[in-house]
Amino acid sequence: MSENATDITNDNIQDNNGNNSLLTGGNLYESNTDKYKDNLSSAITFFICGGIGIILMILNDAGIIKIVTKDSPSFIFINIVLGLLFIGFIAIGVWSLKYSNKIKAKAETEDKKAADVLNWLEDNITKEDIENSYTGDIQEEMKYFNRTAYVKEQLTVQFTELSDEEAENFSEQFVEKMFN
């Protein structure tokens, strides 16, 4: 490596909180509402696939459609394997539905907290406050990071129960709403 090349070490890529900014970049927060929707759609998908599969097996066994003929030497084996597969799909659908219902209660509580936090931000943080939190001679690309850092700092002071990921998420939402 030449002497003029930049040497990136852990010392010069840490943010103010001591986090390694190259390794922790990006918001990893996933809301319970998103988890609920994902699990509910998975449950529905598994129910549909399992149900259609079982219906096709019954139609095949009744001779209405011909996928695997009854005189095939592996007919019973294929029916057992496919039957277990489609019953497994339905079982996974039931499990996903139960899990999504557990998450639904958490999602409702989280949505109320999010509404409270975002309402507080709208009532107490102005665009001017955010703009005055940094010097005007920084690059346009860096302003976003300074804006979200300022809002996050205000949130963590006001709402001490917020996790770092939640504060980051709410900060990003608020800044995007204010400046887009």
XYZ file of C-alpha atoms in Angstrom:
180
model
C 0.000 0.000 0.000
C 1.369 3.416 -0.889
C 1.865 6.106 1.716
C -0.781 8.297 0.058
C -3.507 5.637 0.198
C -6.137 6.037 2.875
C -5.930 3.429 5.601
C -9.400 2.706 6.956
C -9.268 1.351 10.477
C -11.833 0.880 13.204
C -10.553 4.082 14.812
C -11.594 6.360 11.969
C -14.939 4.838 11.004
C -16.676 4.962 14.363
C -19.567 7.342 14.935
C -20.148 9.449 18.054
C -21.620 6.463 19.936
C -18.612 4.254 19.211
C -20.489 2.176 16.622
C -18.613 0.952 13.609
C -20.434 2.945 10.931
C -19.452 0.659 8.058
C -20.780 -2.405 9.846
C -23.943 -0.873 11.341
C -25.119 1.227 8.413
C -28.753 1.068 7.441
C -31.872 0.765 9.486
C -32.477 -2.803 10.607
C -35.750 -2.041 12.378
C -38.783 -4.068 11.343
C -42.067 -3.052 12.889
C -44.439 -5.565 14.422
C -47.073 -4.426 11.932
C -44.782 -5.509 9.081
C -44.059 -8.804 10.842
C -47.808 -9.358 11.326
C -48.541 -8.720 7.645
C -45.683 -10.995 6.536
C -46.795 -13.868 8.770
C -50.437 -13.473 7.803
C -49.613 -13.565 4.089
C -47.390 -16.612 4.670
C -50.220 -18.389 6.500
C -52.645 -17.670 3.673
C -50.137 -18.850 1.074
C -49.518 -22.127 2.903
C -53.266 -22.716 3.349
C -53.903 -22.127 -0.362
C -51.009 -24.336 -1.521
C -51.913 -27.131 0.899
C -55.615 -26.959 0.040
C -55.072 -26.927 -3.714
C -52.601 -29.811 -3.398
C -55.025 -31.957 -1.438
C -57.844 -31.162 -3.880
C -55.606 -32.156 -6.809
C -54.684 -35.416 -5.028
C -58.357 -36.231 -4.467
C -59.206 -35.428 -8.093
C -56.293 -37.611 -9.236
C -57.353 -40.499 -6.971
C -60.938 -40.204 -8.220
C -59.703 -40.407 -11.807
C -61.044 -36.974 -12.798
C -57.559 -35.742 -13.680
C -54.567 -37.886 -14.578
C -51.352 -36.835 -12.880
C -50.229 -40.220 -11.561
C -52.188 -43.265 -12.687
C -53.379 -45.864 -10.182
C -51.643 -48.682 -12.012
C -48.274 -46.980 -11.536
C -46.010 -48.968 -9.159
C -45.203 -45.847 -7.141
C -48.807 -44.563 -6.870
C -49.184 -45.279 -3.143
C -45.729 -43.896 -2.325
C -46.410 -40.691 -4.295
C -49.801 -40.284 -2.590
C -48.249 -40.693 0.869
C -45.408 -38.265 0.187
C -47.619 -35.640 -1.450
C -50.292 -36.070 1.224
C -47.750 -35.481 3.983
C -46.331 -32.504 2.089
C -49.702 -30.810 1.655
C -50.771 -31.580 5.234
C -47.441 -30.073 6.305
C -48.275 -26.923 4.307
C -51.589 -26.617 6.129
C -49.899 -27.221 9.510
C -47.351 -24.499 8.775
C -50.241 -22.228 7.764
C -51.941 -22.854 11.121
C -48.699 -22.151 12.988
C -48.105 -18.933 10.988
C -51.660 -17.782 11.644
C -51.295 -18.358 15.402
C -47.954 -16.536 15.435
C -49.349 -13.609 13.439
C -52.202 -13.258 15.940
C -49.656 -13.033 18.781
C -47.788 -10.325 16.909
C -51.010 -8.414 16.167
C -51.388 -7.336 19.805
C -47.792 -6.119 19.898
C -48.329 -4.295 16.600
C -51.299 -2.381 17.972
C -49.297 -1.247 21.005
C -46.345 -0.332 18.798
C -48.566 1.621 16.380
C -49.931 3.668 19.285
C -46.384 4.379 20.493
C -45.347 5.366 16.955
C -48.300 7.740 16.670
C -47.392 9.316 20.021
C -43.742 9.743 19.048
C -44.479 11.163 15.593
C -47.096 13.533 17.033
C -44.567 14.733 19.607
C -42.030 15.322 16.853
C -44.522 17.297 14.778
C -45.475 19.415 17.804
C -41.958 20.053 19.121
C -39.404 19.841 16.304
C -39.511 22.290 13.427
C -37.695 22.276 10.146
C -35.766 25.336 11.343
C -34.647 23.525 14.510
C -33.266 20.717 12.396
C -31.561 23.058 9.930
C -29.991 25.056 12.771
C -28.528 21.895 14.314
C -25.598 21.837 11.877
C -23.456 24.307 10.010
C -24.600 25.261 6.552
C -21.275 24.582 4.864
C -21.571 20.796 4.761
C -22.234 18.799 1.621
C -25.862 18.295 0.661
C -25.512 14.505 0.928
C -24.380 14.750 4.556
C -27.315 16.900 5.640
C -29.623 13.882 5.803
C -27.374 12.148 8.319
C -27.059 15.278 10.439
C -30.818 15.821 10.353
C -31.648 12.266 11.425
C -28.945 12.357 14.116
C -30.431 15.564 15.560
C -33.974 14.179 15.575
C -32.797 10.880 17.054
C -30.973 12.739 19.820
C -34.125 14.708 20.662
C -36.166 11.497 20.693
C -33.814 9.628 22.992
C -33.930 12.524 25.473
C -37.734 12.713 25.427
C -38.534 8.988 25.109
C -35.959 7.075 27.112
C -37.817 3.765 26.625
C -37.225 3.752 22.851
C -34.696 1.277 21.543
C -31.922 2.577 19.320
C -33.541 0.961 16.262
C -36.933 2.504 17.037
C -35.439 5.964 17.535
C -33.514 5.612 14.270
C -36.642 4.491 12.427
C -38.827 7.313 13.766
C -36.079 9.850 13.041
C -35.791 8.699 9.447
C -39.567 8.771 8.967
C -39.835 12.271 10.376
C -36.913 13.693 8.381
C -38.225 12.169 5.155
C -41.654 13.662 5.834
C -40.203 17.112 6.632
C -37.748 17.373 3.752
C -39.438 15.518 0.872
